[in-house]
Amino acid sequence: MSQEHVLDIRHLTMQFGGVVAVNDFSMHIDDGEIVALIGPNGAGKTTAFNAVTSVYEPTNGEILFEGETIARSHPTGKMKKIFAGGHPDAFVSQPIIRHTPDEITKKGISRTFQNIRLFSGMTVFENVLTVQHLRKKSNFFTAAFHLNGAEEKQMREKTMELLKIVGLQDLRDEMATSLPYGKQRLLEIIRALATDPKLLLLDEPAAGMNPQETLELAAFIQDIKRKFQLTVFVIEHHMDLVMGISDRIYVIDFGKQIAEGVPSEIQNNQAVIDAYLGGDDL
Amino acid sequence: MKEKKLTLANVASALIVLCLYVAVFIAEQKLPATSMLFTVLKKGATYALVAVSMNLLNGFTGIFSLGQAGFMLIGAYVYAIFTIPLEQRVNVYQYYAGGVVQFTLPVFVAMLLAGLVAAFFAFLIGLPVLRLKSDYLAIATLGFAEIIRAIFQWNQLGPVTNGSNMLRLFPTFNDFNIRNADGNVTVYLSTLVPLLVAGVCIALIVMIINSTYGRALRSIKDDEVAAEAMGINLAHHKRLAFCVSSFFTGIGGAMLAMYQTTVQAKSFTSAMTYEILLIVVIGGVGSVTGSCISAFLFVAASEWWLRFLDEKQMIGNWEVPLLRNGFRLVVFSIIIMIVVLFFRRGIMGTKELPDLFRRKKKAGGELK
Ligand SMILES: Nc1ncnc2c1ncn2[C@@H]1O[C@H](COP(=O)(O)OP(=O)(O)OP(=O)(O)O)[C@@H](O)[C@H]1O
Ligand SMILES: [Mg+2]
């Protein structure tokens, strides 16, 4: 390999019992790109995200982040018999590699959730403050005895900076879940940013937003990408947003890739149009 | 959490606590030492500490553990075993030739050790147990407490634990009183010291809750999936919470030993755990202040205010019906049912003492 991709998914299959949610899916994202993953409902988009973040262990395939294999597996046991994905033998001779989601986040991949998952018992401020725990330098005892004042101050300042980016600084002491929907989505994005990611995964960030908010979100994503030198991987149904900000787009249907290309190619791709036929998205 | 604006509320809260301590000190010098008030304060301090420890686990981290009696037992035994005076060991371990432990530790060192041993047990069982989901975890920890109770009564361990016989003659709360050469008490401290010990421990727990680790634990309670996705290692932090909670429960066990003046494994039943659980629920799951207030109320009610329910009462020639041994528990259960049914969030909800000095938040702010 001459050039390292930021994210490199190879022959990923996710099979739940008999359901093949993602089937032999390969893709890559390069540094600084905004790449979108689109497809009809139930196509397997969120499942692919969950594999990248190690919420699920791949049934088959491997995932590399900045050249490092962060997940690799092949069908074993009962799955060997019922496996219905492609390339079943590609990885059998290689060792299985697995991580917990928090380890993946520490490596620099952070995410938001399709159905917002803010910490409901916490304020707006605490939501962003809390997640900086993963980069702490203090140990339990220095933190418990509050001897890490400098670090704590730094965390709080960073929290305020992030809140200002989305204009939530005045709502800092409100309970996070009492915010309007659109603001909760923004809060979840800056909470993900607070973990210092290199790769940001956004699962339908515009869901539930009105057209005006969606427009602002598009500008916002490009903004933070530049500001924090991010690579962005986004799942989205709002085609205006996808076509407006994506460098490249992958389209999957029933877990399989049906198209890949720049927005103009995807817009005119017959397979994509067919897959969405009947849907009112495109 | 809300920095500057808060300091006033915090100072007011600290003043209240300080005043309470001063009041206890004065009362202790003035009132007869046998006053029921002191019994309640001593046992209340013990239960407050254990309840706050349980709250750290159940209320702040969302781990439903029911092993409290087991960890208290460990704490109580460790304290007693290492503080019985050497010359008394022959009497205490009368069936085991004075036992095998032939040294004593200073009281506060033994209390610390009580906590450490309890935490060590938590560390050991944490690995398998904390993988379980809520109900199973509750059952497993309950089972652990029962097993511990059986093991400590095991005859084979008699040289250490005195088997099923009680441990006694170790230093109690009364030994904190300062006496003159004639053996007369000059300064009474037997209530103040346990309150101080519990106070320091609870302050430490509050500091942990307000640290970055405490926030991590709270995030796990709110949403495990999100917490893990945000880089918080679930296994590590759950184990940490379990060990810290057990550490302070162990110290609470040592205090219970001092309060009771004797220790016997068979008294550390699951009923004890339920009492602590009730205190936590009545006080408010997720409120340290609530656990403290409800611990003292609970102890006062069960040891003092409702005692009359267990005794026959005569009004003139008429014997009040229902009052007999055990009726107290019936009334108690009814009170608890009312609390659980109608005041589900407990006395304090998730509020703390300083919150009471803050101006009411805008509508919708604090409400969940
Ligand atoms: N843990 C699981 N167990 C069983 N089946 C699952 C699991 N997770 C996902 N699936 C199935 O995999 C398929 C893909 O689901 P996924 O959530 O990835 O779709 P999606 O592309 O994100 O759809 P949407 O646009 O509706 O969010 C669905 O059929 C779903 O039922
Ligand atoms: Mg989805």
XYZ file of C-alpha atoms and ligand atoms in Angstrom:
682
model
C 0.000 0.000 0.000
C 1.489 3.251 -1.067
C -1.073 5.580 0.416
C -2.958 5.150 3.675
C -6.648 5.812 3.826
C -8.096 7.305 6.988
C -10.776 4.640 6.955
C -10.584 1.472 4.936
C -13.393 -1.079 5.078
C -12.652 -4.366 3.321
C -15.279 -6.973 2.456
C -17.363 -6.162 5.512
C -20.263 -8.503 6.150
C -22.576 -8.165 9.139
C -24.956 -11.052 9.504
C -27.502 -11.374 12.336
C -28.807 -14.924 12.338
C -30.121 -15.285 8.827
C -30.302 -11.521 8.148
C -27.378 -10.181 6.147
C -27.490 -6.491 7.083
C -24.226 -5.565 5.333
C -22.938 -7.769 2.556
C -19.329 -7.777 1.339
C -19.094 -4.004 1.530
C -15.809 -2.236 0.810
C -15.105 1.466 0.936
C -12.475 3.952 1.928
C -12.222 7.562 3.029
C -9.180 9.750 2.530
C -7.867 12.483 4.742
C -10.058 15.573 4.787
C -12.881 14.104 2.746
C -16.572 14.307 3.486
C -18.024 10.991 2.375
C -21.703 10.120 2.529
C -23.318 6.713 2.868
C -26.860 6.655 1.563
C -29.483 4.047 0.874
C -33.139 3.225 1.547
C -34.420 2.425 5.039
C -32.974 -0.781 6.417
C -30.165 -0.809 3.852
C -27.552 -1.424 6.547
C -26.049 2.044 6.962
C -26.239 2.260 10.732
C -25.015 -1.319 10.964
C -21.910 -0.315 9.001
C -21.335 2.557 11.462
C -21.700 0.177 14.373
C -19.080 -2.104 12.855
C -16.645 0.786 12.389
C -17.096 1.850 16.007
C -16.805 -1.755 17.276
C -20.333 -1.827 18.666
C -20.594 -4.942 16.503
C -17.829 -7.340 15.636
C -17.781 -7.950 11.854
C -19.068 -11.342 10.826
C -16.466 -11.221 8.097
C -14.034 -8.610 6.849
C -11.628 -6.074 8.216
C -11.588 -2.378 9.040
C -8.479 -0.210 9.074
C -8.120 3.214 10.633
C -5.066 5.197 9.534
C -3.448 1.984 8.381
C -4.038 0.121 11.642
C -6.408 -2.841 11.621
C -9.009 -2.001 14.262
C -11.307 -4.939 13.544
C -10.972 -8.184 11.683
C -12.981 -11.353 11.814
C -14.226 -14.318 9.827
C -17.205 -16.637 10.298
C -16.700 -19.173 13.075
C -18.759 -21.918 14.677
C -22.379 -22.068 13.603
C -21.952 -18.947 11.478
C -19.574 -20.897 9.231
C -22.509 -22.960 7.985
C -25.111 -20.237 7.605
C -22.788 -17.480 6.367
C -24.377 -15.861 3.329
C -21.998 -12.983 2.590
C -19.263 -12.679 0.025
C -15.585 -13.660 0.331
C -16.069 -16.073 3.249
C -12.484 -17.335 3.084
C -10.660 -14.042 2.633
C -9.668 -13.636 6.285
C -9.660 -17.142 7.765
C -5.898 -17.362 7.923
C -5.521 -14.012 9.681
C -5.845 -13.390 13.402
C -9.091 -11.963 14.741
C -8.767 -8.435 16.049
C -11.377 -6.829 18.267
C -11.678 -3.715 20.380
C -14.276 -2.193 22.652
C -16.030 0.971 21.414
C -14.213 3.177 23.920
C -10.853 2.038 22.570
C -11.945 2.997 19.074
C -12.975 6.426 20.318
C -9.597 6.871 21.989
C -7.944 6.100 18.661
C -9.804 9.041 17.142
C -13.171 7.951 15.766
C -16.197 9.623 17.295
C -19.846 9.469 16.388
C -23.391 10.661 16.825
C -26.487 8.480 16.927
C -29.482 8.261 14.645
C -31.808 8.352 17.663
C -30.106 11.034 19.758
C -28.350 9.621 22.815
C -27.513 12.532 25.061
C -26.910 11.986 28.768
C -30.416 12.704 30.008
C -29.547 13.359 33.642
C -27.000 15.996 32.732
C -27.016 19.613 31.681
C -25.882 20.813 28.269
C -22.555 21.817 29.783
C -22.017 18.516 31.594
C -22.729 16.513 28.454
C -19.758 18.070 26.711
C -17.579 18.226 29.810
C -18.071 14.588 30.754
C -16.771 13.027 27.563
C -13.392 14.743 27.852
C -12.731 12.111 30.489
C -11.112 9.902 27.860
C -8.174 12.293 27.336
C -7.578 12.968 31.037
C -4.050 12.878 32.404
C -5.048 12.657 36.057
C -5.512 9.354 37.830
C -8.382 8.437 40.121
C -6.759 9.781 43.266
C -5.626 13.141 41.926
C -9.082 13.596 40.403
C -10.956 12.445 43.522
C -9.009 14.817 45.748
C -9.471 17.580 43.178
C -5.727 18.000 42.676
C -6.168 18.250 38.907
C -7.398 21.833 38.962
C -5.502 22.882 35.846
C -6.859 19.984 33.838
C -10.387 20.561 35.095
C -10.151 24.243 34.174
C -8.914 23.342 30.725
C -11.809 20.893 30.248
C -14.315 23.550 31.249
C -12.796 26.140 28.945
C -12.858 23.726 26.045
C -16.485 22.933 26.844
C -17.389 26.621 26.699
C -15.544 27.064 23.403
C -17.421 24.160 21.870
C -20.756 25.407 23.212
C -20.094 28.816 21.657
C -19.560 27.266 18.227
C -23.188 26.132 18.213
C -24.513 29.072 20.233
C -25.523 26.979 23.232
C -23.457 28.900 25.788
C -26.507 30.620 27.283
C -28.356 27.317 27.627
C -25.434 25.609 29.350
C -27.298 24.866 32.567
C -30.453 23.550 30.944
C -31.023 19.825 30.959
C -29.748 18.518 27.639
C -32.934 16.663 26.831
C -35.069 19.769 27.373
C -33.533 21.419 24.291
C -35.418 21.515 21.004
C -34.644 18.644 18.684
C -32.375 20.533 16.294
C -30.271 21.888 19.148
C -29.940 18.414 20.641
C -28.477 17.232 17.342
C -25.927 20.063 17.395
C -25.094 19.319 21.016
C -24.489 15.694 20.171
C -22.098 16.731 17.395
C -20.016 18.961 19.651
C -20.057 16.287 22.325
C -18.468 13.988 19.750
C -15.957 16.736 18.915
C -15.007 17.005 22.573
C -13.327 13.591 22.302
C -10.801 15.059 19.797
C -11.648 12.809 16.853
C -9.883 12.672 13.527
C -12.794 10.886 11.920
C -16.327 12.013 12.719
C -19.270 9.727 11.998
C -22.660 11.426 11.752
C -25.738 9.191 11.614
C -28.551 11.217 10.030
C -27.592 14.557 11.606
C -30.401 16.392 9.797
C -33.181 14.034 10.838
C -36.019 16.065 12.324
C -34.570 19.387 11.162
C -36.481 21.919 9.063
C -35.047 23.081 5.685
C -33.511 26.213 7.196
C -31.790 24.215 9.952
C -30.614 21.647 7.406
C -29.011 24.407 5.350
C -27.232 25.748 8.416
C -26.145 22.246 9.343
C -24.467 21.796 5.962
C -22.436 24.952 6.479
C -21.717 23.908 10.059
C -20.332 20.505 9.057
C -17.986 22.097 6.518
C -17.011 24.643 9.128
C -16.002 22.194 11.831
C -14.312 19.989 9.257
C -11.955 22.843 8.439
C -11.585 24.091 11.976
C -10.814 20.723 13.565
C -9.146 19.145 10.522
C -11.664 16.362 10.426
C -12.529 13.641 8.029
C -16.294 13.206 7.963
C -18.391 10.132 7.264
C -22.087 10.926 7.148
C -25.304 8.939 6.762
C -28.149 11.129 5.581
C -31.518 11.029 3.871
C -31.739 14.762 3.053
C -30.386 14.727 -0.495
C -29.798 18.501 -0.577
C -27.389 18.110 2.294
C -25.680 15.024 0.892
C -25.227 16.472 -2.587
C -24.152 19.826 -1.181
C -21.322 18.766 1.097
C -20.092 15.324 0.004
C -16.877 14.786 -1.885
C -17.929 11.239 -2.664
C -20.985 9.123 -2.020
C -21.483 5.393 -1.468
C -24.947 3.957 -2.037
C -26.025 0.656 -0.507
C -29.215 -1.316 -0.796
C -29.945 -4.554 1.078
C -26.421 -4.341 2.484
C -24.707 -4.324 -0.889
C -23.012 -1.419 -2.599
C -24.922 -0.389 -5.698
C -23.029 2.771 -6.615
C -20.072 4.962 -5.720
C -18.984 8.317 -7.031
C -19.106 12.093 -6.840
C -22.544 13.670 -6.282
C -23.236 14.380 -9.959
C -22.543 10.746 -10.879
C -24.800 9.453 -8.152
C -27.651 11.786 -9.084
C -27.764 10.318 -12.591
C -27.073 6.715 -11.665
C -29.900 4.443 -12.846
C -29.365 1.806 -10.131
C -29.648 4.478 -7.442
C -32.782 5.950 -8.950
C -34.313 2.465 -9.130
C -33.418 1.691 -5.521
C -35.115 4.842 -4.328
C -38.096 4.480 -6.667
C -41.272 4.744 -4.701
C -39.401 6.613 -1.999
C -39.827 10.372 -1.977
C -36.268 11.178 -1.037
C -34.571 11.711 -4.347
C -20.656 22.331 38.316
C -21.910 25.834 37.975
C -18.811 27.404 39.479
C -18.914 30.972 40.811
C -22.647 31.406 41.282
C -22.562 28.365 43.480
C -20.107 29.383 46.135
C -22.711 31.174 48.247
C -24.917 28.106 48.296
C -21.935 25.930 49.141
C -20.835 28.185 51.993
C -24.359 28.198 53.408
C -24.461 24.404 53.233
C -21.074 24.073 54.897
C -22.235 26.414 57.680
C -25.320 24.319 58.303
C -23.255 21.159 58.591
C -20.788 22.901 60.892
C -23.615 24.153 63.121
C -25.008 20.635 63.347
C -21.632 19.323 64.492
C -21.308 22.067 67.095
C -24.840 21.371 68.311
C -24.055 17.675 68.680
C -20.876 18.453 70.596
C -22.712 20.729 73.022
C -25.629 18.317 73.411
C -23.222 15.517 74.156
C -21.663 17.424 77.034
C -25.039 18.525 78.478
C -27.447 15.631 77.987
C -27.160 12.261 79.754
C -25.053 9.843 77.723
C -27.884 7.336 77.727
C -30.208 9.671 75.797
C -31.882 7.983 72.852
C -30.726 10.903 70.707
C -27.149 9.672 70.754
C -28.082 6.120 69.902
C -29.898 7.458 66.867
C -27.036 9.735 65.855
C -24.438 6.973 66.130
C -26.373 4.391 64.205
C -27.627 7.099 61.844
C -24.061 8.136 61.026
C -23.218 4.524 60.237
C -26.264 3.990 58.065
C -25.818 7.354 56.344
C -22.329 6.363 55.235
C -23.445 2.959 53.979
C -26.481 4.466 52.244
C -24.387 7.103 50.476
C -21.969 4.366 49.372
C -24.886 2.388 48.004
C -26.200 5.491 46.289
C -22.837 5.985 44.590
C -23.318 2.588 43.000
C -27.083 2.377 42.498
C -27.980 6.020 42.115
C -24.985 7.507 40.338
C -23.565 4.613 38.344
C -26.758 2.657 37.794
C -25.411 -0.644 39.101
C -28.108 -2.389 41.106
C -26.025 -4.185 43.703
C -27.452 -5.781 46.844
C -24.216 -6.912 48.479
C -24.142 -4.233 51.186
C -24.599 -6.562 54.162
C -21.732 -8.723 52.901
C -19.307 -5.838 52.612
C -20.394 -4.456 55.979
C -19.778 -7.866 57.489
C -16.278 -7.937 56.034
C -15.585 -4.458 57.369
C -16.973 -5.244 60.802
C -14.955 -8.449 61.118
C -11.705 -6.949 59.876
C -12.077 -4.104 62.337
C -12.952 -6.373 65.262
C -10.300 -9.003 64.533
C -7.490 -6.474 64.461
C -8.513 -4.323 67.418
C -9.387 -6.784 70.203
C -6.763 -6.105 72.890
C -4.146 -8.854 73.144
C -4.922 -9.701 76.748
C -8.607 -10.193 75.903
C -8.060 -12.573 73.007
C -7.973 -15.615 75.239
C -11.455 -14.722 76.492
C -12.911 -13.852 73.108
C -11.421 -16.754 71.168
C -12.077 -19.131 74.049
C -12.678 -22.124 71.771
C -9.730 -21.369 69.538
C -6.932 -20.876 72.042
C -6.848 -17.108 71.643
C -6.958 -17.157 67.843
C -4.108 -16.733 65.399
C -3.986 -12.959 65.120
C -1.664 -11.878 67.894
C -1.270 -8.170 67.331
C -3.558 -5.147 67.342
C -3.829 -2.171 65.066
C -4.753 1.393 66.043
C -8.492 2.028 65.667
C -8.308 4.272 62.609
C -5.798 2.026 60.853
C -8.117 -0.930 61.449
C -11.048 1.046 60.012
C -9.041 1.856 56.922
C -8.055 -1.780 56.592
C -11.726 -2.754 56.958
C -12.472 -0.605 53.917
C -9.510 -1.912 51.937
C -10.373 -5.571 52.526
C -13.988 -4.939 51.526
C -12.757 -3.181 48.382
C -10.460 -6.099 47.628
C -13.374 -8.541 47.805
C -15.316 -6.223 45.515
C -12.401 -6.263 43.097
C -12.403 -10.055 43.058
C -16.108 -10.602 42.538
C -16.464 -7.535 40.321
C -14.975 -9.203 37.299
C -17.629 -11.901 36.873
C -20.530 -10.120 38.539
C -20.418 -6.743 36.822
C -20.924 -8.296 33.412
C -24.429 -9.233 34.449
C -27.420 -7.081 33.652
C -29.499 -5.430 36.377
C -31.641 -8.193 37.914
C -28.993 -10.870 37.607
C -26.415 -8.576 39.131
C -28.732 -7.906 42.078
C -29.236 -11.629 42.635
C -25.534 -12.409 42.282
C -24.485 -9.755 44.804
C -27.227 -10.850 47.189
C -25.856 -14.385 46.872
C -22.360 -13.129 47.507
C -23.475 -11.561 50.793
C -25.089 -14.823 51.891
C -21.986 -16.834 51.006
C -19.768 -14.422 52.916
C -22.064 -14.781 55.916
C -21.742 -18.545 55.787
C -17.978 -18.508 55.276
C -17.351 -16.255 58.252
C -19.251 -18.659 60.496
C -17.338 -21.638 59.210
C -15.710 -23.504 62.053
C -12.517 -24.061 60.110
C -11.884 -20.319 60.029
C -12.524 -20.055 63.772
C -8.966 -19.101 64.723
C -9.477 -15.932 62.665
C -13.217 -15.259 62.737
C -14.135 -17.011 65.976
C -16.536 -19.197 63.991
C -20.162 -18.654 64.872
C -19.241 -17.083 68.213
C -19.327 -13.363 68.598
C -16.364 -11.035 68.573
C -16.364 -8.550 71.419
C -14.275 -6.389 73.731
C -12.817 -4.361 70.876
C -12.758 -0.536 71.119
C -16.227 0.992 70.648
C -17.544 4.507 70.184
C -17.395 5.012 73.955
C -13.618 4.711 73.810
C -13.523 8.020 71.956
C -14.588 9.767 75.154
C -11.703 11.492 76.914
C -11.292 10.374 80.499
C -9.259 11.707 83.387
C -7.008 9.647 85.631
C -9.943 8.434 87.725
C -11.696 7.067 84.688
C -14.388 9.771 84.661
C -15.297 11.233 81.300
C -14.144 14.840 80.918
C -15.086 15.371 77.266
C -17.765 13.327 75.553
C -16.849 12.490 71.950
C -18.548 9.118 71.492
C -21.195 10.618 69.192
C -19.170 13.351 67.565
C -16.347 11.122 66.331
C -18.537 8.662 64.400
C -20.384 11.617 62.905
C -17.050 13.118 61.892
C -15.793 9.861 60.392
C -18.996 9.445 58.405
C -18.840 13.121 57.442
C -15.298 12.867 56.110
C -16.098 9.697 54.166
C -19.257 11.196 52.677
C -17.341 14.366 51.767
C -14.844 12.175 49.924
C -17.642 10.434 48.053
C -19.100 13.809 47.087
C -15.691 14.900 45.819
C -15.481 11.752 43.715
C -18.970 12.347 42.324
C -18.002 15.896 41.364
C -14.758 14.841 39.699
C -14.255 13.763 36.119
C -14.578 10.147 37.290
C -17.905 10.883 38.938
C -19.184 12.432 35.732
C -18.056 9.351 33.834
C -20.021 7.165 36.253
C -23.113 9.320 35.853
C -22.840 9.089 32.084
C -22.799 5.291 32.359
C -26.014 5.452 34.350
C -27.648 7.726 31.789
C -26.693 5.772 28.680
C -24.141 2.975 28.592
C -24.012 2.862 24.814
C -23.361 6.582 24.492
C -20.850 6.574 27.346
C -18.886 3.783 25.727
C -19.054 5.497 22.339
C -17.624 8.603 23.982
C -14.564 6.701 25.163
C -15.542 5.636 28.670
C -14.435 2.099 29.428
C -17.486 0.467 30.976
C -15.821 -2.502 32.662
C -13.084 -0.385 34.208
C -15.376 2.315 35.555
C -18.024 -0.046 36.861
C -15.366 -1.958 38.747
C -13.984 1.287 40.105
C -17.412 2.339 41.373
C -17.955 -1.101 42.871
C -14.619 -1.037 44.734
C -15.001 2.542 45.973
C -18.540 1.890 47.163
C -17.446 -1.303 48.914
C -14.507 0.488 50.507
C -16.808 2.948 52.226
C -19.352 0.231 53.005
C -16.517 -1.644 54.725
C -15.745 1.388 56.849
C -19.464 1.606 57.595
C -19.269 -2.023 58.717
C -16.454 -1.173 61.094
C -18.588 1.647 62.501
C -21.499 -0.738 62.927
C -19.231 -3.063 64.900
C -18.279 -0.176 67.180
C -21.914 0.840 67.547
C -23.075 -2.691 68.388
C -20.020 -3.406 70.599
C -20.195 -7.014 69.396
C -20.011 -8.635 65.979
C -21.657 -11.821 64.849
C -21.882 -12.901 61.224
C -25.425 -14.173 61.472
C -26.785 -10.671 62.130
C -25.631 -9.374 58.718
C -28.706 -10.580 56.865
C -30.166 -9.398 53.606
C -32.741 -7.561 55.722
C -29.916 -5.190 56.546
C -29.309 -4.572 52.842
C -33.012 -3.885 52.345
C -32.937 -1.341 55.150
C -30.120 0.491 53.391
C -31.920 0.243 50.066
C -35.033 1.745 51.655
C -33.001 4.611 53.044
C -31.604 5.304 49.593
C -35.025 5.153 47.938
C -36.726 7.264 50.588
C -33.942 9.845 50.462
C -33.921 10.001 46.689
C -31.919 7.835 44.330
C -29.085 10.077 43.198
C -29.045 12.480 46.152
C -26.316 12.255 48.791
C -28.146 14.756 50.983
C -31.309 12.696 50.691
C -29.537 9.510 51.781
C -28.126 11.268 54.842
C -31.412 12.824 55.930
C -33.345 9.646 55.380
C -30.749 7.533 57.215
C -31.242 9.563 60.386
C -35.023 9.672 59.968
C -35.125 5.932 59.330
C -33.009 5.097 62.354
C -34.897 7.538 64.575
C -38.208 6.057 63.492
C -37.201 2.439 63.881
C -35.173 2.766 67.088
C -37.051 5.490 68.857
C -40.236 7.094 67.574
C -42.074 3.940 66.579
C -40.845 1.774 69.450
C -44.134 2.180 71.313
C -45.861 0.229 68.546
C -44.113 -2.924 69.681
C -45.325 -2.669 73.240
C -48.723 -3.094 74.789
C -50.180 0.346 75.495
C -52.969 0.989 77.947
C -55.185 4.027 77.777
C -56.905 3.873 81.106
C -58.222 0.331 81.253
C -58.461 -0.013 77.495
C -55.724 -1.907 75.728
C -54.988 -0.312 72.366
C -55.579 -3.002 69.752
C -52.907 -4.247 67.321
C -49.959 -3.032 69.363
C -47.729 -5.993 69.947
C -44.281 -7.189 69.062
C -43.746 -6.866 65.306
C -46.463 -4.286 64.678
C -43.767 -1.648 64.210
C -42.613 -3.449 61.093
C -46.133 -3.450 59.696
C -46.452 0.301 60.142
C -43.009 0.719 58.723
C -43.842 -1.262 55.632
C -46.969 0.805 55.100
C -44.987 4.045 55.340
C -42.516 2.697 52.838
C -45.246 1.634 50.446
C -46.734 5.110 50.621
C -43.344 6.650 49.872
C -42.710 4.338 46.964
C -46.184 4.836 45.531
C -46.638 8.565 45.988
C -43.198 10.102 46.477
C -41.317 8.059 43.991
C -38.424 10.469 43.787
C -37.853 10.392 47.534
C -37.360 13.310 49.887
C -34.761 15.079 47.788
C -35.178 13.724 44.265
C -31.720 14.284 42.801
C -31.221 17.622 44.584
C -28.428 18.318 47.051
C -28.215 20.651 50.015
C -26.640 23.580 48.104
C -29.427 23.372 45.504
C -31.878 24.447 48.177
C -30.160 27.820 48.461
C -30.215 28.492 44.778
C -33.002 30.447 43.205
C -35.601 28.314 41.485
C -34.674 27.536 37.935
C -36.752 28.705 35.031
C -39.697 26.473 34.269
C -38.610 23.259 32.618
C -35.034 23.736 33.694
C -34.668 21.313 36.532
C -37.725 19.220 35.865
C -37.208 15.983 34.083
N -28.592 -6.173 16.272
C -29.335 -6.573 15.221
N -29.919 -7.798 15.227
C -30.672 -8.207 14.181
N -30.895 -7.490 13.074
C -30.342 -6.273 12.990
C -29.528 -5.736 14.065
N -29.111 -4.502 13.715
C -29.635 -4.272 12.502
N -30.356 -5.317 12.049
C -31.049 -5.406 10.757
O -30.172 -4.988 9.766
C -30.850 -4.268 8.765
C -30.174 -2.946 8.530
O -30.451 -2.074 9.613
P -29.786 -0.644 9.749
O -30.243 -0.041 11.028
O -28.342 -0.735 9.543
O -30.440 0.144 8.537
P -30.234 1.658 8.096
O -29.667 1.642 6.729
O -29.500 2.416 9.122
O -31.746 2.120 8.004
P -32.414 3.512 8.421
O -32.304 4.413 7.261
O -33.845 3.124 8.669
O -31.726 3.997 9.624
C -32.288 -4.162 9.201
O -33.022 -5.151 8.524
C -32.233 -4.470 10.668
O -33.415 -5.085 11.099
Mg -29.872 3.912 10.409
